[in-house]
Coordinates of N, CA and C in Angstrom, one line a residue:
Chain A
X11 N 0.8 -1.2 0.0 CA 0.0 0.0 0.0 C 0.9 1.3 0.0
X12 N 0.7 2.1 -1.0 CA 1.4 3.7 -1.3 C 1.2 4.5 0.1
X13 N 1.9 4.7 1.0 CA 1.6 5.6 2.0 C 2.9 6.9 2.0
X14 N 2.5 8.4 2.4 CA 2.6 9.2 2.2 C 2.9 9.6 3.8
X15 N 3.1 10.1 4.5 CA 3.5 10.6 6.2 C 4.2 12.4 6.3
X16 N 3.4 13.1 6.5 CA 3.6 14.4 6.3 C 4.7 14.4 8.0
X17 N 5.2 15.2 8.1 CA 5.4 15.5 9.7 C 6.0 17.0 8.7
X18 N 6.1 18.1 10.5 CA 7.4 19.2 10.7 C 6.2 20.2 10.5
X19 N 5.4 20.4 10.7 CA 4.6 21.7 10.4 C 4.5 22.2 12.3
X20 N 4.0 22.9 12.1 CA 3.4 23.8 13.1 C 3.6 25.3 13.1
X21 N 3.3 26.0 14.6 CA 3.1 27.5 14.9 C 4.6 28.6 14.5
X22 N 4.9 29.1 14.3 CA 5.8 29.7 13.6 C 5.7 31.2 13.5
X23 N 6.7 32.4 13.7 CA 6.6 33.6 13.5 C 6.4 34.2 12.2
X24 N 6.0 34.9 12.0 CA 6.2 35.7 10.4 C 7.6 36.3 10.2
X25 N 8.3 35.5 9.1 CA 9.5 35.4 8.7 C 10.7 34.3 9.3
X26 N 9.6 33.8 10.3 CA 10.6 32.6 10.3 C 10.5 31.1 9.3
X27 N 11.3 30.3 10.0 CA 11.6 28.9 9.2 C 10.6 27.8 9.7
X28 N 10.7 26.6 8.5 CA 10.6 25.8 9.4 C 10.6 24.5 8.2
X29 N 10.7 23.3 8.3 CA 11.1 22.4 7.2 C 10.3 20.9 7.5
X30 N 9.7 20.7 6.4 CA 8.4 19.8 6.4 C 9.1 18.8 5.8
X31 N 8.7 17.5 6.4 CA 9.0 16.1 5.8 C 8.3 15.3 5.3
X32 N 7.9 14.2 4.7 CA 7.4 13.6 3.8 C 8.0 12.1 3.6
X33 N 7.6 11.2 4.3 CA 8.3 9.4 4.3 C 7.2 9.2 3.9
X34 N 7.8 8.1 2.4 CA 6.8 7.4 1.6 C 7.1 6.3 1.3
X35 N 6.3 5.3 1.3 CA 6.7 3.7 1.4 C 5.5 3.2 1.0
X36 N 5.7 1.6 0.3 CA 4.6 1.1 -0.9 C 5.0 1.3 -2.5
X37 N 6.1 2.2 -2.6 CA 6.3 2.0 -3.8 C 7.7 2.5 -4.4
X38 N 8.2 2.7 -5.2 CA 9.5 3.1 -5.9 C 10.0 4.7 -6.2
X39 N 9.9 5.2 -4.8 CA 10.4 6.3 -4.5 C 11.1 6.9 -5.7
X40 N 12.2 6.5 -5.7 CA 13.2 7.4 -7.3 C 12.5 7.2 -8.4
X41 N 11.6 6.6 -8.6 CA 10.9 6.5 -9.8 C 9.8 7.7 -10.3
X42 N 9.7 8.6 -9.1 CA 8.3 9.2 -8.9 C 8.8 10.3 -9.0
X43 N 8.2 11.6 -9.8 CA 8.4 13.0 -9.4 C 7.9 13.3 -8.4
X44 N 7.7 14.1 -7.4 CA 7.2 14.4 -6.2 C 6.5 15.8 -5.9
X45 N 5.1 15.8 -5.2 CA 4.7 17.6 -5.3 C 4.7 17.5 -4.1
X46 N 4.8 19.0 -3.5 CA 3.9 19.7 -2.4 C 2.8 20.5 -3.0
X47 N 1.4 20.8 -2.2 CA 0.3 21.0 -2.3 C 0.0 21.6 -1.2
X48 N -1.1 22.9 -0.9 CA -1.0 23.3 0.2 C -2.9 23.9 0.3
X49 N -3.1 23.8 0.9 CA -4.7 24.4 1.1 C -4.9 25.2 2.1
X50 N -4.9 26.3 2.3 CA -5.2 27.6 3.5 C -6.4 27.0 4.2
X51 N -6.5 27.3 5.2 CA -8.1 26.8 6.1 C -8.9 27.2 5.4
X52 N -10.0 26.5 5.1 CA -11.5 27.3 4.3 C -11.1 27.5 2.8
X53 N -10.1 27.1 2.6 CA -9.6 27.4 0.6 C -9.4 26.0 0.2
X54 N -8.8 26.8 -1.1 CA -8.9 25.7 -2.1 C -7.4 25.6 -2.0
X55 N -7.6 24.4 -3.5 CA -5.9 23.6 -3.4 C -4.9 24.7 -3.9
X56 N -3.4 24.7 -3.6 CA -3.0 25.4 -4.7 C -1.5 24.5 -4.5
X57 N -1.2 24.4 -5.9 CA 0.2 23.6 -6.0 C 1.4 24.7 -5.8
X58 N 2.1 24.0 -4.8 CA 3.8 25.0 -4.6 C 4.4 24.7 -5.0
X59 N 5.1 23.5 -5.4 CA 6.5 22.8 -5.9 C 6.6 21.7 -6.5
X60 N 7.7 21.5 -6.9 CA 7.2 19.8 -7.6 C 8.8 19.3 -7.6
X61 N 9.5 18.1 -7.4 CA 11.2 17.8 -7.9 C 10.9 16.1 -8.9
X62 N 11.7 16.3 -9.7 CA 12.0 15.4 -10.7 C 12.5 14.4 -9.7
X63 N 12.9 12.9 -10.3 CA 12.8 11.6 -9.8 C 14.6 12.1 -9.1
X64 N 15.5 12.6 -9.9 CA 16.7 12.6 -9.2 C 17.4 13.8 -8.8
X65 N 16.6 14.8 -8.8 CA 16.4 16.0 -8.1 C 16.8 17.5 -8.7
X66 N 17.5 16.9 -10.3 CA 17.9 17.8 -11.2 C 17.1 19.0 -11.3
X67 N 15.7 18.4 -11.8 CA 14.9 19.6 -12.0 C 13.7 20.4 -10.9
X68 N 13.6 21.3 -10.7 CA 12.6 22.0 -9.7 C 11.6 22.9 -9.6
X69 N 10.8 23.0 -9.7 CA 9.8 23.7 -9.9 C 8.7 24.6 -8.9
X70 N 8.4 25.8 -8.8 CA 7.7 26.3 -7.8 C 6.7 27.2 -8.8
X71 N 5.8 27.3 -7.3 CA 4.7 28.7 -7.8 C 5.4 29.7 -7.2
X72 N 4.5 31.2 -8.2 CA 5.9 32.3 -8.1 C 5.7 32.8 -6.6
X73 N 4.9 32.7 -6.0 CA 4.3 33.1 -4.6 C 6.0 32.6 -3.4
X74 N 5.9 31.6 -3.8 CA 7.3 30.4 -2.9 C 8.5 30.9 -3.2
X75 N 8.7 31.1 -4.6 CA 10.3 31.4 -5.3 C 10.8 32.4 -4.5
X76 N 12.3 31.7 -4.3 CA 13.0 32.4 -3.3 C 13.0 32.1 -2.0
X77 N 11.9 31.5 -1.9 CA 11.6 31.2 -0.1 C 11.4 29.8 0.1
X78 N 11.1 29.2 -0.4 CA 11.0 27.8 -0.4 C 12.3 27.6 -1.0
X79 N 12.8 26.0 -0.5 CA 13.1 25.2 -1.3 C 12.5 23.5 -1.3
X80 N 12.8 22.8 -2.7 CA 12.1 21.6 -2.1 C 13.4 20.5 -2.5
X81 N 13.2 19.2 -1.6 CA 14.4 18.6 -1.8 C 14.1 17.2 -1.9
X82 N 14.9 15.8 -2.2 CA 14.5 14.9 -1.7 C 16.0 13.8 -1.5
X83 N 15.3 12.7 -0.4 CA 16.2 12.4 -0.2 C 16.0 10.5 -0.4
X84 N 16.6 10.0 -2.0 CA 15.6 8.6 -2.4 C 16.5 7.5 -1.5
X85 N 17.9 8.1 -1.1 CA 18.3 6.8 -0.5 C 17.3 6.8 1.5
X86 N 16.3 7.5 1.7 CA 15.8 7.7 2.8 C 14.0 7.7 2.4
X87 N 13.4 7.5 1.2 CA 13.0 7.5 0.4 C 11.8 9.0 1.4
X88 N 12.6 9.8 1.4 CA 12.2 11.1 2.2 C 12.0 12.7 0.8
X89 N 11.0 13.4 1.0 CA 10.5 14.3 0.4 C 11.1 15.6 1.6
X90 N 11.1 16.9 1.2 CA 11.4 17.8 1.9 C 10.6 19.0 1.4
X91 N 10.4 19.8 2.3 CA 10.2 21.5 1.9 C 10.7 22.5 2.9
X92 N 11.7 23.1 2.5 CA 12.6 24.2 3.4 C 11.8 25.2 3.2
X93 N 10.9 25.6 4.4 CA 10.3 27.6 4.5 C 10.8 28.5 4.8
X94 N 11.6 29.1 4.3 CA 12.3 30.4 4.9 C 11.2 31.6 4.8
X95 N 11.7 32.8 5.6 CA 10.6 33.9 5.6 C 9.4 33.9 5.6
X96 N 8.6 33.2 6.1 CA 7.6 32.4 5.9 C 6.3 33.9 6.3
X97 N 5.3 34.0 6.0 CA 4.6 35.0 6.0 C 3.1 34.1 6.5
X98 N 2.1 35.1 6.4 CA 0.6 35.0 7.3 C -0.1 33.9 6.3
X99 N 0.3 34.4 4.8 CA -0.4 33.9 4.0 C -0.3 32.1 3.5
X100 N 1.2 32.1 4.3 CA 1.6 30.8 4.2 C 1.2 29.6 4.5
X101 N 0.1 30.7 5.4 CA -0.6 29.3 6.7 C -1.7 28.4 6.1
X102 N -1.4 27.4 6.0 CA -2.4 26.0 5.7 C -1.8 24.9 5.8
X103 N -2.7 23.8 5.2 CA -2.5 22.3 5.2 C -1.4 22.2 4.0
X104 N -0.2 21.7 4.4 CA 0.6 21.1 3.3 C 0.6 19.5 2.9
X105 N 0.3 19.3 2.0 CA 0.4 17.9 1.4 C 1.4 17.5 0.5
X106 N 1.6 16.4 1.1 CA 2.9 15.3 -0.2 C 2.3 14.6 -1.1
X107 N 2.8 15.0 -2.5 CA 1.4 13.9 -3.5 C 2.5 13.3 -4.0
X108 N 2.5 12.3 -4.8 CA 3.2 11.4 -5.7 C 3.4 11.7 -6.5
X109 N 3.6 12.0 -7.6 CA 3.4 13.1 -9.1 C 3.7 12.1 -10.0
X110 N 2.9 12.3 -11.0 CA 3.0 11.5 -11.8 C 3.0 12.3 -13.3
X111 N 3.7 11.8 -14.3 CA 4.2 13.1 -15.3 C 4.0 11.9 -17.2
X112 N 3.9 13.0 -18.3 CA 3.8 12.0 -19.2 C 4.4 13.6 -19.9
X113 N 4.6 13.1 -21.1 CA 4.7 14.1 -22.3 C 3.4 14.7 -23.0
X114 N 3.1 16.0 -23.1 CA 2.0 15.9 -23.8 C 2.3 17.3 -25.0
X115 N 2.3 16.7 -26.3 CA 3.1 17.7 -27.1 C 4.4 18.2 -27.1
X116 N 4.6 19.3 -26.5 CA 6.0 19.8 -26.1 C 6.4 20.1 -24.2
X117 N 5.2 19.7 -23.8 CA 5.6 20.1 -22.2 C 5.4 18.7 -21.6
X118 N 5.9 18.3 -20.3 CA 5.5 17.7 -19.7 C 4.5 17.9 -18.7
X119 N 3.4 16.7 -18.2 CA 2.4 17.3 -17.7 C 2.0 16.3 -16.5
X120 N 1.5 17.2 -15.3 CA 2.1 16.2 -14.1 C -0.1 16.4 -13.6
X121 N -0.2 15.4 -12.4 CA -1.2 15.0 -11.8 C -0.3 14.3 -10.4
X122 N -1.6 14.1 -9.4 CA -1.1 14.1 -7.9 C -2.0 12.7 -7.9
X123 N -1.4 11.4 -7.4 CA -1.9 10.6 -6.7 C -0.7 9.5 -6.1
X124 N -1.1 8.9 -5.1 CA -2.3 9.4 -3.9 C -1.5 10.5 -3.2
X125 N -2.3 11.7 -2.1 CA -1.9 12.2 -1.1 C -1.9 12.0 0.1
X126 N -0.7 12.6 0.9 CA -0.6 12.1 2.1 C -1.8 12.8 3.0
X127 N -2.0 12.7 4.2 CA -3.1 13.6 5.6 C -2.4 14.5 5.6
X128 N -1.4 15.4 5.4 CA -1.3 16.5 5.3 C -0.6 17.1 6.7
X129 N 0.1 18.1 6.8 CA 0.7 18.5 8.0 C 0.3 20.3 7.9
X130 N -0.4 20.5 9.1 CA -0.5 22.2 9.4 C 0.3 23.2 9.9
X131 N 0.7 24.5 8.9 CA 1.6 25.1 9.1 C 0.5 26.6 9.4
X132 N 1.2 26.9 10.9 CA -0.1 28.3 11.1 C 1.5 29.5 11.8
X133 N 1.5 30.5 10.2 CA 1.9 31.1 10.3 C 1.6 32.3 11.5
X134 N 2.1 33.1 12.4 CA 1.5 34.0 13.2 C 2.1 34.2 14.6
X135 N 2.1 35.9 14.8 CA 2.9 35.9 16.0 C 1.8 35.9 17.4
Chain B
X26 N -1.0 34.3 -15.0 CA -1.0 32.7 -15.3 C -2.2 32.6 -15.1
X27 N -2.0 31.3 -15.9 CA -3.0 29.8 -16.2 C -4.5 30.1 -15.0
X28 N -5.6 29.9 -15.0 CA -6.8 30.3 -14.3 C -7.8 29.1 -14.5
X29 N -8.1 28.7 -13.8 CA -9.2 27.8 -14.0 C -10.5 28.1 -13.1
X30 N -11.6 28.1 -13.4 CA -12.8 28.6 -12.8 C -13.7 27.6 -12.7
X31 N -14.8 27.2 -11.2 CA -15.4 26.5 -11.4 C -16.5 26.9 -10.7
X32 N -18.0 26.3 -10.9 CA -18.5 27.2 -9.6 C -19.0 27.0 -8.3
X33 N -18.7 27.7 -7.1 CA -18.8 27.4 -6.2 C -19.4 26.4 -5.3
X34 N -20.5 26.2 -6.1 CA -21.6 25.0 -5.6 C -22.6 24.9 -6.7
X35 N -22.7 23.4 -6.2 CA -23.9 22.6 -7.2 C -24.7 21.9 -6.2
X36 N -25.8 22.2 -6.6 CA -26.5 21.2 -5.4 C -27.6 20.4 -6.7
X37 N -27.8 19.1 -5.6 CA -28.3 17.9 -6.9 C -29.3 16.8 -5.6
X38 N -30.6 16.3 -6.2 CA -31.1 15.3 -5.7 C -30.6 14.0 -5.5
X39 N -30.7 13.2 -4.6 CA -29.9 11.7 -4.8 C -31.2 11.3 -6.0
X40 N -30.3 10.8 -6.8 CA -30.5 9.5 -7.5 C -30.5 10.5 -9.2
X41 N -30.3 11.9 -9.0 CA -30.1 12.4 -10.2 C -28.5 13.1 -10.6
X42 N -28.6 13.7 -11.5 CA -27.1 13.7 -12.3 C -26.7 15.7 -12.1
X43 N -25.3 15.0 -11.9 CA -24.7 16.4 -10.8 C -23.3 16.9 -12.0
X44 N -23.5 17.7 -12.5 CA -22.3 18.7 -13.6 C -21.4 19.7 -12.7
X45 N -20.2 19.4 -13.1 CA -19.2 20.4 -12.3 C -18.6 21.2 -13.4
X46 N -18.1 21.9 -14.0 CA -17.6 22.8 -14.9 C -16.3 23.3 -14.7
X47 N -15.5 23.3 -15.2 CA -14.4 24.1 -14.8 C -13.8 24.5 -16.3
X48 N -13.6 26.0 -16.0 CA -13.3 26.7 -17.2 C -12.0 27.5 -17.4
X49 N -11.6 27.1 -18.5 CA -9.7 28.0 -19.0 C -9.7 28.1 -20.0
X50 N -8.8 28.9 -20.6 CA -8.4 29.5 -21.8 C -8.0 28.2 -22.7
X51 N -8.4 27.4 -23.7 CA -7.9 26.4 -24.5 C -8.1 25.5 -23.2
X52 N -8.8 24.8 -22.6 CA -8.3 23.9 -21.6 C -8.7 23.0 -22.5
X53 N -9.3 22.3 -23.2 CA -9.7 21.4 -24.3 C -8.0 20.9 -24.8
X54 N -7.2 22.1 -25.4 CA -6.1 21.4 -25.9 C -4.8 21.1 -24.6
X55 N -5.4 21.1 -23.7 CA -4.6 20.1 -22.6 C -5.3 19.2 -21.6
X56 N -4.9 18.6 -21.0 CA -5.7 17.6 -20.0 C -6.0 17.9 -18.4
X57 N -7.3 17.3 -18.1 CA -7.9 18.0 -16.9 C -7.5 16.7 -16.5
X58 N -7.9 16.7 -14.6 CA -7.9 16.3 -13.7 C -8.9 16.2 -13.1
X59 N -9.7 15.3 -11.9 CA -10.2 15.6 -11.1 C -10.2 14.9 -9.6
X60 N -10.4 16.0 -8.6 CA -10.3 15.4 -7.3 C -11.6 15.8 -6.5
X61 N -11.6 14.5 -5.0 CA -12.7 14.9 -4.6 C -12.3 14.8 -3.1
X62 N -12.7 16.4 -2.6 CA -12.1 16.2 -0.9 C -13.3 15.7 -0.3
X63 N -13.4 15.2 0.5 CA -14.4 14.7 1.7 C -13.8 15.6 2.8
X64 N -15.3 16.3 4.0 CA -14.3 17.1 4.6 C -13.7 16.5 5.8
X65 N -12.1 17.1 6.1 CA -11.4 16.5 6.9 C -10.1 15.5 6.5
X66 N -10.5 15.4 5.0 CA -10.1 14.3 4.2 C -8.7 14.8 3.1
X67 N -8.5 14.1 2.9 CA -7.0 14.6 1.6 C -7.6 14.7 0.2
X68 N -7.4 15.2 -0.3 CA -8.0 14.6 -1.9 C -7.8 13.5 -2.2
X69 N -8.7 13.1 -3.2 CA -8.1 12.0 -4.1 C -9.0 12.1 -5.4
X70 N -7.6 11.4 -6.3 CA -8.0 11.6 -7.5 C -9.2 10.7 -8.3
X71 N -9.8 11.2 -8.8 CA -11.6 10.4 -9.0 C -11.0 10.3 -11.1
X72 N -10.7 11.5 -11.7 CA -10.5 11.4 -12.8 C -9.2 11.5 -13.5
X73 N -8.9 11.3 -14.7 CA -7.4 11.3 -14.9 C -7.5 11.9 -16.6
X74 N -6.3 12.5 -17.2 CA -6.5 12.3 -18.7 C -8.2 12.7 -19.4
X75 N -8.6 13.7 -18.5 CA -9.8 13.9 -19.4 C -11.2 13.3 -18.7
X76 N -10.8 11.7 -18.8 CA -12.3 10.9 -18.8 C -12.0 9.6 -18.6
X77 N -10.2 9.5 -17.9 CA -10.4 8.1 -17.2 C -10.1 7.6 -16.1
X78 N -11.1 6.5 -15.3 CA -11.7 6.4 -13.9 C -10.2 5.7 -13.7
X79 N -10.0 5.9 -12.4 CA -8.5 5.1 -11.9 C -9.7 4.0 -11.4
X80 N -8.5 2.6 -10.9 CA -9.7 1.6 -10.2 C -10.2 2.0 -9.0
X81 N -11.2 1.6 -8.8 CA -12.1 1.7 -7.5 C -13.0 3.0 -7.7
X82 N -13.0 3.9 -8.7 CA -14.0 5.2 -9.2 C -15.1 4.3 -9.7
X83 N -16.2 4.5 -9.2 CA -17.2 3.8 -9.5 C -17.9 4.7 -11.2
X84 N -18.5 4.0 -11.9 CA -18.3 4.4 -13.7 C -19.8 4.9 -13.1
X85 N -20.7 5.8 -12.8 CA -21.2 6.9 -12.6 C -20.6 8.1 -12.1
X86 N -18.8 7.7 -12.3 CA -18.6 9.4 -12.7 C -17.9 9.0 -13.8
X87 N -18.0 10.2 -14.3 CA -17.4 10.5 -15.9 C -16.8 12.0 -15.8
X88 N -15.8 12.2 -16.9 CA -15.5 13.4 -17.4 C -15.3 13.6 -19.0
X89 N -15.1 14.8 -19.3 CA -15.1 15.0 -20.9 C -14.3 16.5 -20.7
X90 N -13.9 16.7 -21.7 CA -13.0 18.4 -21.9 C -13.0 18.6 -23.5
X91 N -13.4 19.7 -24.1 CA -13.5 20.1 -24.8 C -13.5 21.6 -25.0
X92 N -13.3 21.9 -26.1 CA -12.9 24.0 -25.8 C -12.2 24.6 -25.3
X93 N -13.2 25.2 -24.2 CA -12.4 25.7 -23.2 C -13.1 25.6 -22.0
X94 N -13.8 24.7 -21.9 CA -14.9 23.6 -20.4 C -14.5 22.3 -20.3
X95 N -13.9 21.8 -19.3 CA -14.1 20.3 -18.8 C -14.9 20.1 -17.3
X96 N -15.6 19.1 -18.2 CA -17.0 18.8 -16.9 C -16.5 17.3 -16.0
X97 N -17.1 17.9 -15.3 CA -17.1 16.2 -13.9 C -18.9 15.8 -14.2
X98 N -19.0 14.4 -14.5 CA -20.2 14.4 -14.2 C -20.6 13.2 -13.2
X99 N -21.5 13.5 -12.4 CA -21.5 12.4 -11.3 C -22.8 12.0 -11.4
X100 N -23.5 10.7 -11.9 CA -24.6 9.7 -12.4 C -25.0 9.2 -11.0
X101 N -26.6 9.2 -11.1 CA -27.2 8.6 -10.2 C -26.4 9.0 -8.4
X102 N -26.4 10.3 -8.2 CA -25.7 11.0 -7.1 C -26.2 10.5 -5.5
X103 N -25.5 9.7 -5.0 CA -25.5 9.5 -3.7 C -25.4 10.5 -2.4
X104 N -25.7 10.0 -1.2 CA -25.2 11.0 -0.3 C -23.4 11.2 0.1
X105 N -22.9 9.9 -0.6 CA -21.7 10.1 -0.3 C -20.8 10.6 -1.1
X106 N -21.4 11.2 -2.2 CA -20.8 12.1 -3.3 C -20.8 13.2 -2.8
X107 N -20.9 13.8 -1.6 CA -21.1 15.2 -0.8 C -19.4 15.8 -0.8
X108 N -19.5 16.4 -1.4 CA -17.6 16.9 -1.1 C -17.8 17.6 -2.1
X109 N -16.1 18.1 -1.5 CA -15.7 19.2 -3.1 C -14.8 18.6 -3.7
X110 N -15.4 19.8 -4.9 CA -14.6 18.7 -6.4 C -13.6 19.7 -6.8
X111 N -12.4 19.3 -7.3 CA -11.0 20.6 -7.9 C -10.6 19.7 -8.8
X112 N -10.8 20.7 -10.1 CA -10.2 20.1 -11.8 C -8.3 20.7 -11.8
X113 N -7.7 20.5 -12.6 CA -6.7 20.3 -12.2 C -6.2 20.3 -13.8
X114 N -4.8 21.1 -13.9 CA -4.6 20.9 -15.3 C -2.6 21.6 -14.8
X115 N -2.0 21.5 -16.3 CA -0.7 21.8 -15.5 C -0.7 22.4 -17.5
X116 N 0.1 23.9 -16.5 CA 0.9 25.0 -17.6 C 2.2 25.5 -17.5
X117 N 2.3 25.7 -18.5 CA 4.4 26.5 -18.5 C 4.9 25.8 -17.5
X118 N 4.9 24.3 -16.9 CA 5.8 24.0 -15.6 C 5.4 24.0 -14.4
X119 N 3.8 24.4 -14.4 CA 3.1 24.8 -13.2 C 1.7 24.4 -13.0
X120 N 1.6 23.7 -11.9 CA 0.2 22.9 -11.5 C -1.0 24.3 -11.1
X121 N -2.1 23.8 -12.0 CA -2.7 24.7 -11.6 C -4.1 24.0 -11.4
X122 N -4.9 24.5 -10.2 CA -6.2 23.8 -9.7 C -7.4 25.3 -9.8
X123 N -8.3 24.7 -10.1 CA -9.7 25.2 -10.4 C -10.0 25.5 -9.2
X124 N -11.1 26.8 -8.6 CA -11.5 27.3 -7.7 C -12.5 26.4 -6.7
X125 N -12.6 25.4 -7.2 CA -13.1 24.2 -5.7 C -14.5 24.5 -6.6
X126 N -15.6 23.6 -6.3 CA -17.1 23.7 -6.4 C -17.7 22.1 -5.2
X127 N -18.5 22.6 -4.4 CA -19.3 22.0 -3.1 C -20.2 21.5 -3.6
X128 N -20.2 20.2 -3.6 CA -21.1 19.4 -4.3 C -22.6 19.5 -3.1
X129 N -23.7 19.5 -2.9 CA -24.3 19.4 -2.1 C -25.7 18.4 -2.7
X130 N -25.8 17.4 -1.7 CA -26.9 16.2 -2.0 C -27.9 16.0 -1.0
X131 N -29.1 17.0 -1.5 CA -30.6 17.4 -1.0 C -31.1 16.0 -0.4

């Protein structure tokens, strides 16, 4: 069974740090692109990042860039997201999804299954 | 960037047929997504590639994308189709999710 295990969230100042984890087991970790996903209390989904199977490539929404980083680590078969300066708006449910990627024309094109329960990050002094 | 629109709520009787909409610029020439939160719950993915059910999606839901609309449609609507639904599509390098719509079952 594919399971997903968020930890490292919680209460946090505006502008500080904090670094979310992600253990996944049931399936072939390096094989997988990897997302974070995040949903504010009472909102909707919004995708933040995503890293390729061997970590070359990386991707963010422009909201993150610069302040996030995302990392992984397949001999630990561990997912990361480093938050620096972390602001009010930051505050929600973060989720680890699986990412799954194909070619379509000239870009590649990703989808999220399955997701992990998610870990809450409540930005505020 | 990339925008997808859906609308806020649909309310539908059980045992009748429930449309979700989600609307973008050309979304027709790329592929939709769909997920369904239950509250309290994580998503999970119900549609894939448009219009195909992963296993265990029971075949009274369906999708289709064309234009610039791809629809969710949920057949013969139970109580436990009660959640929200988010389409899902990916541009320039970047995942981009539809404004949520709350399914609600009278």
């Amino acid at each position: 069974e594919v399971q997903l295990v968020e930890s490292g969230g919680g209460l946090v100042q505006p502008g500080g740090s904090l670094r979310l984890s992600c253990a996944a087991s049931g399936f072939t970790f390096s094989s997988y692109w990897m997302s974070w996903v995040r949903q504010a209390p009472g909102k909707g989904l919004e995708w933040v990042a995503n890293i390729k199977q061997d970590g070359s490539e990386k991707y963010y929404v422009d909201s993150v860039k610069g302040r996030f980083t995302i990392s992984r680590d397949n001999a630990k078969n561990s997912l990361y997201l480093q938050m620096n300066s972390l602001r009010a708006e930051d505050t929600a449910v973060y989720y680890c999804a699986r990412d799954s990627d194909f070619w379509s024309g000239n870009q590649r094109v990703h989808w999220f299954d399955p997701w992990g329960q998610g870990t809450l990050v409540t930005v505020s002094s | 960037s990339y925008e997808l629109t859906q609308p806020p709520s649909v309310s539908v009787s059980p045992g009748q047929t429930a449309s979700i909409t989600c609307s973008g610029d050309k979304l027709g020439d790329k592929y939709a997504w769909w997920y369904q939160q239950k509250p309290g719950q994580s998503p999970v993915l119900i549609i894939y590639q448009d219009n195909k059910r992963p296993s265990g999606i029971p075949e009274r839901i369906s999708g289709s994308n064309s234009g610039n609309t791809a629809t969710l449609t949920i057949s013969g609507t139970q109580a436990m189709d009660e959640a929200d639904y988010y389409c899902q599509a990916w541009d320039s390098s970047t995942g981009v999710f539809g404004t949520g719509t709350k399914v609600t079952v009278l």
